[in-house]
Amino acid sequence: MNTKLVLDLLPDMANARNSEGDFLRAPNGQIWFAFSRFMSADAGDDASSDVYMIRSEDEGESWSEPECVARAEDFGTWNIMSVSAMPLRDGTPCFYFLIKEMDGSSGIGRAVWRGSGFRPERCALDLPKGYFVINNQRLIRLRNGRLLVPIARHENGPLEASMDRKLKAGYVWLRVYDRFEAVNFNSTVYLLASDDDGASFQMTDARISLTGARSFLQEPGLLEMEDGSLWLWARTALGSQYQCFSQDGGESFSTPEPTIFTSPLSPMSVIRLRDGGIVSFYNPKPGRDRTPLVCRLSRDDGRTWSDPINIEDDPERGYCYTSLFETSDGALLAAYCRGIRTQGQLNELGILKIS
């Protein structure tokens, strides 16, 4: 296996962070990669962020300068982030992202290619008010055309005199725009579905959680299996990724259980290859560090997996929020945060070509 770092987006004082993106194949044959570009010296999750895109004409060997495809101000807020690429049914390029609303609620937006440029649109979505998380490269299209995306809801509210009790129960102080709130790091996972090609989303009946206030079920991902079932995984503070399955299209799931993917509190990314194989990228060491970054391959629809293959292992860096794309020349592109931990591991974005 040969690896080559084909792009390294470094932060600066006017652009403190580049992170959480996704790839798509454009109609003209180019590869497009859209990502969260933070537009100030603040790299916090709630800081000013827009969605930018770069293009490659040579299967990821080189990349264009970043161009804006959607601004937070288009949606009346200051932060849109965590991009998932999903073309419309007719092949029109489209990037989806999380909207962090000014009132503390969340929405979903998208940028749709309309002839000569992207047009920002708000997807119809009626979510209860709360702190919601959707990762990058999490939107999937089922064989029947339905779109699904897992979303994690964290209970939140103003700081109270009972904060000591809340901290023991899994709450943390977290800045939510211009205020601090108590946010429970243990989430309930919901599934959002769209039957109109992404114009609107509705919640299914699924509700997924773990007992134990400090299990920290977070940042779920989703994949359709060969038999039509759905595999859902999520990071935890219990030493591994946890998983559960749905046999009814996402209306209900089995009880979450640990997987072979040992892990810190860090997300796992998974894609299906054109030949039917499945590739996973994750951090294998439980604890606090998001290093090394490894991948594993399954040739039997997830029943067995290869031994971990090392991708990057600099102990001074953290690797996370990977998005994956299979090129036409037999390689895999992996884009992920790879910042120096003491300077902000989420702030530097790299793209690796693996052949």
XYZ file of C-alpha atoms in Angstrom:
355
model
C 0.000 0.000 0.000
C 1.334 3.416 -0.994
C 0.124 6.671 0.568
C 0.628 10.242 -0.581
C -0.498 13.432 1.132
C -1.982 15.294 -1.844
C -3.368 18.289 0.088
C -2.729 19.890 3.468
C -5.026 22.836 4.305
C -3.324 24.791 7.060
C -5.197 27.244 9.296
C -4.366 30.926 9.701
C -5.689 33.867 11.734
C -8.557 34.519 9.286
C -9.335 30.828 8.779
C -8.680 29.009 12.042
C -10.042 25.632 11.004
C -10.772 23.463 7.951
C -12.596 20.225 8.720
C -15.489 17.742 8.202
C -16.014 17.395 4.467
C -17.158 14.981 1.780
C -16.441 14.054 -1.864
C -18.572 13.619 -4.971
C -18.011 12.892 -8.657
C -19.121 15.876 -10.750
C -20.865 15.443 -14.118
C -17.756 16.777 -15.887
C -15.637 14.016 -14.353
C -13.911 16.154 -11.734
C -13.813 15.170 -8.068
C -15.299 17.848 -5.800
C -14.653 18.041 -2.076
C -16.710 20.384 0.132
C -15.814 21.089 3.765
C -16.403 23.299 6.803
C -14.257 26.450 6.556
C -14.165 28.506 9.746
C -14.064 32.186 8.899
C -12.284 33.821 11.850
C -9.532 33.216 14.394
C -11.994 31.129 16.450
C -11.910 27.380 15.781
C -14.714 26.398 18.176
C -17.621 24.281 16.949
C -19.973 27.260 17.312
C -17.685 29.799 15.579
C -18.363 31.425 12.217
C -18.252 28.753 9.494
C -19.233 28.490 5.826
C -19.048 25.631 3.307
C -16.238 25.774 0.736
C -15.260 23.445 -2.098
C -12.106 22.415 -3.980
C -11.860 20.542 -7.299
C -9.519 17.939 -8.758
C -9.154 17.125 -12.453
C -6.561 14.369 -11.979
C -8.194 11.880 -9.568
C -7.072 13.728 -6.462
C -3.412 14.302 -7.334
C -3.854 18.099 -7.211
C -6.560 20.506 -6.053
C -7.909 23.949 -6.922
C -8.130 26.921 -4.587
C -11.157 26.854 -2.222
C -14.390 28.507 -3.407
C -17.504 29.222 -1.350
C -20.624 27.170 -2.135
C -22.831 28.186 0.837
C -22.610 30.897 3.491
C -24.108 30.734 6.950
C -25.688 34.143 6.353
C -27.724 32.542 3.537
C -29.605 30.779 6.349
C -29.745 33.648 8.829
C -27.072 32.268 11.132
C -23.288 32.188 11.474
C -22.425 28.493 11.439
C -23.074 25.766 8.855
C -20.780 22.723 8.935
C -20.328 18.919 8.640
C -20.801 18.255 4.926
C -22.328 15.144 3.344
C -22.321 14.783 -0.429
C -25.372 13.221 -2.075
C -26.284 13.926 -5.710
C -29.961 14.246 -6.573
C -31.602 11.314 -8.344
C -30.890 12.926 -11.735
C -27.181 13.244 -10.908
C -27.221 16.932 -10.000
C -24.344 17.605 -7.548
C -25.568 18.426 -4.035
C -23.899 18.965 -0.662
C -25.870 18.782 2.615
C -24.818 20.317 5.944
C -25.978 21.046 9.481
C -27.415 24.509 10.185
C -26.866 25.796 13.721
C -29.785 28.135 14.237
C -29.496 31.362 16.225
C -32.075 30.179 18.779
C -30.074 27.062 19.666
C -32.037 24.652 17.468
C -30.743 22.870 14.350
C -31.674 22.450 10.724
C -30.395 20.906 7.514
C -29.360 22.907 4.471
C -28.020 21.974 1.082
C -26.157 23.527 -1.824
C -27.510 22.336 -5.194
C -25.639 22.833 -8.474
C -27.851 24.931 -10.709
C -26.220 25.312 -14.131
C -23.174 27.431 -13.394
C -23.047 27.567 -9.609
C -24.429 26.334 -6.311
C -27.701 27.576 -4.866
C -28.209 27.337 -1.098
C -31.533 25.844 0.024
C -33.080 25.042 3.389
C -34.503 21.528 3.724
C -37.914 21.387 5.400
C -37.368 19.857 8.837
C -39.359 20.086 12.066
C -36.968 19.196 14.899
C -37.649 19.835 18.570
C -35.377 22.472 20.037
C -32.120 20.999 21.289
C -28.432 20.444 20.655
C -28.164 18.128 17.614
C -25.087 16.650 15.935
C -24.725 15.265 12.392
C -21.260 14.209 11.226
C -19.775 14.602 7.772
C -20.307 11.853 5.172
C -23.306 10.470 7.046
C -26.142 10.816 4.502
C -26.933 7.588 2.606
C -29.340 6.672 -0.178
C -31.036 3.273 0.105
C -31.624 1.027 -2.894
C -35.261 2.188 -2.918
C -34.159 5.829 -3.280
C -34.920 6.939 0.277
C -32.391 9.205 2.000
C -31.432 8.535 5.613
C -29.150 10.367 8.024
C -28.527 9.567 11.718
C -28.655 12.501 14.123
C -27.708 12.633 17.819
C -29.689 14.780 20.249
C -27.981 15.972 23.435
C -30.175 17.342 26.202
C -29.185 20.913 27.020
C -30.287 23.861 29.109
C -29.068 26.829 31.169
C -26.529 26.402 33.941
C -28.145 25.790 37.308
C -27.222 25.559 40.979
C -27.344 21.785 40.579
C -24.420 21.830 38.133
C -22.272 19.557 40.320
C -24.994 16.950 40.106
C -25.270 17.416 36.352
C -21.535 17.038 35.822
C -21.617 13.708 37.623
C -24.484 12.633 35.374
C -22.544 13.239 32.169
C -23.184 16.938 31.543
C -20.436 19.396 30.556
C -20.274 23.163 30.231
C -20.417 23.992 26.549
C -20.573 27.309 24.770
C -23.659 27.487 22.568
C -23.196 30.646 20.517
C -23.134 33.578 22.973
C -23.913 31.664 26.178
C -22.821 28.648 28.184
C -25.205 25.753 28.709
C -25.148 22.380 30.414
C -25.037 19.801 27.611
C -25.363 16.088 28.258
C -22.615 14.255 26.360
C -24.736 11.104 26.291
C -27.142 11.390 23.374
C -30.247 9.765 21.966
C -29.829 8.818 18.315
C -32.660 9.509 15.875
C -32.964 8.791 12.167
C -34.080 11.408 9.641
C -35.630 10.208 6.382
C -36.410 11.931 3.087
C -38.687 10.539 0.374
C -38.598 13.665 -1.830
C -34.918 13.640 -2.805
C -33.799 15.727 0.157
C -36.267 18.601 -0.067
C -37.642 17.639 3.373
C -36.796 15.254 6.222
C -38.909 13.571 8.894
C -37.990 11.566 11.985
C -38.555 7.828 11.880
C -39.773 6.067 15.031
C -36.267 4.873 15.951
C -34.801 5.974 19.293
C -31.371 4.570 20.202
C -29.598 5.128 23.520
C -27.352 3.432 26.055
C -27.963 3.062 29.771
C -25.405 4.792 31.942
C -25.065 8.562 31.950
C -21.390 8.505 30.979
C -21.534 5.998 28.127
C -21.441 8.983 25.753
C -23.167 7.410 22.748
C -22.310 9.945 20.031
C -21.769 10.733 16.332
C -23.587 7.813 14.676
C -22.993 6.485 11.164
C -25.137 4.296 8.925
C -24.682 1.762 6.093
C -27.129 -0.416 4.127
C -26.084 -4.067 4.102
C -26.447 -6.551 1.255
C -29.538 -8.134 2.814
C -31.284 -4.747 3.104
C -30.726 -4.339 6.842
C -29.150 -1.167 8.243
C -25.950 -1.130 10.297
C -25.665 1.794 12.696
C -22.510 2.461 14.700
C -21.554 5.219 17.159
C -18.596 6.267 19.233
C -18.726 5.794 23.014
C -16.596 6.291 26.136
C -16.730 2.534 26.778
C -13.572 1.576 24.861
C -15.100 0.725 21.478
C -17.549 1.715 18.801
C -21.032 0.306 19.520
C -23.412 -1.039 16.865
C -27.046 -1.974 16.305
C -29.147 -3.114 13.355
C -32.501 -2.340 11.772
C -34.562 -4.863 9.805
C -37.407 -2.462 8.972
C -35.758 0.375 7.068
C -34.791 2.409 10.110
C -38.046 2.440 12.070
C -36.504 0.416 14.931
C -33.084 -0.918 15.922
C -31.660 -3.705 18.042
C -30.020 -2.989 21.386
C -26.560 -1.388 20.918
C -23.611 -3.685 21.624
C -19.806 -3.349 21.476
C -17.906 -4.069 18.243
C -14.403 -5.272 17.417
C -13.510 -1.639 16.668
C -11.752 -0.635 19.882
C -11.779 3.138 20.060
C -11.483 6.304 22.121
C -14.327 8.828 22.052
C -13.709 9.411 18.350
C -15.875 8.799 15.251
C -15.538 5.920 12.778
C -16.065 6.339 9.026
C -17.210 3.556 6.689
C -17.905 3.285 2.947
C -18.814 0.503 0.558
C -16.478 0.041 -2.405
C -17.608 -0.533 -5.969
C -16.714 -4.241 -5.720
C -18.916 -4.663 -2.629
C -16.157 -4.545 -0.039
C -16.467 -2.309 3.027
C -13.683 -0.090 4.382
C -13.622 1.422 7.877
C -11.298 4.151 9.227
C -10.978 4.743 12.965
C -8.626 5.248 15.926
C -7.983 1.850 17.568
C -6.587 2.831 20.979
C -9.093 3.506 23.791
C -8.267 6.561 25.832
C -7.963 10.232 24.965
C -5.665 10.280 21.917
C -6.936 10.123 18.342
C -3.824 8.440 17.013
C -3.000 6.262 15.178
C -5.465 6.248 12.283
C -6.036 2.769 10.846
C -8.280 1.119 8.273
C -9.814 -2.341 7.987
C -11.421 -4.139 5.046
C -14.340 -6.576 4.973
C -15.040 -8.795 1.954
C -18.090 -10.534 3.446
C -20.423 -7.623 4.226
C -19.032 -6.907 7.661
C -19.071 -10.431 9.090
C -15.248 -10.522 9.297
C -12.589 -7.837 8.984
C -8.918 -7.689 8.057
C -6.297 -6.810 10.639
C -5.877 -3.037 11.117
C -3.673 -1.312 8.530
C -1.792 1.745 9.745
C -2.520 5.018 7.902
C -0.892 7.699 10.097
C 0.597 7.432 13.574
C 2.355 10.672 14.548
C 1.797 10.823 18.335
C 1.760 14.639 18.200
C -1.248 14.688 15.864
C -4.890 13.697 16.133
C -6.767 12.072 13.220
C -10.553 12.149 12.934
C -13.706 12.997 10.923
C -12.614 11.012 7.891
C -14.440 11.038 4.570
C -13.626 8.443 1.917
C -13.867 8.296 -1.877
C -12.904 5.634 -4.414
C -11.137 7.033 -7.490
C -11.311 5.705 -11.047
C -7.596 4.810 -11.018
C -7.973 2.230 -8.263
C -7.077 4.401 -5.279
C -8.867 5.648 -2.184
C -8.979 9.296 -1.128
C -9.212 9.898 2.615
C -9.820 13.427 3.901
C -9.542 13.977 7.640
C -8.510 16.347 10.397
C -4.817 15.853 11.159
C -3.831 18.820 13.305
C -1.118 18.961 15.934
C -2.885 18.197 19.213
C -1.365 21.093 21.146
C -2.467 23.530 18.420
C -5.919 22.062 17.655
C -6.267 18.637 16.044
C -9.445 19.703 14.220
C -7.870 22.761 12.600
C -5.730 21.195 9.852
C -7.349 19.198 7.027
C -5.419 16.741 4.868
C -6.293 14.571 1.894
C -4.385 11.318 1.525
C -4.341 9.233 -1.658
C -3.960 5.514 -0.934
C -3.118 3.127 -3.750
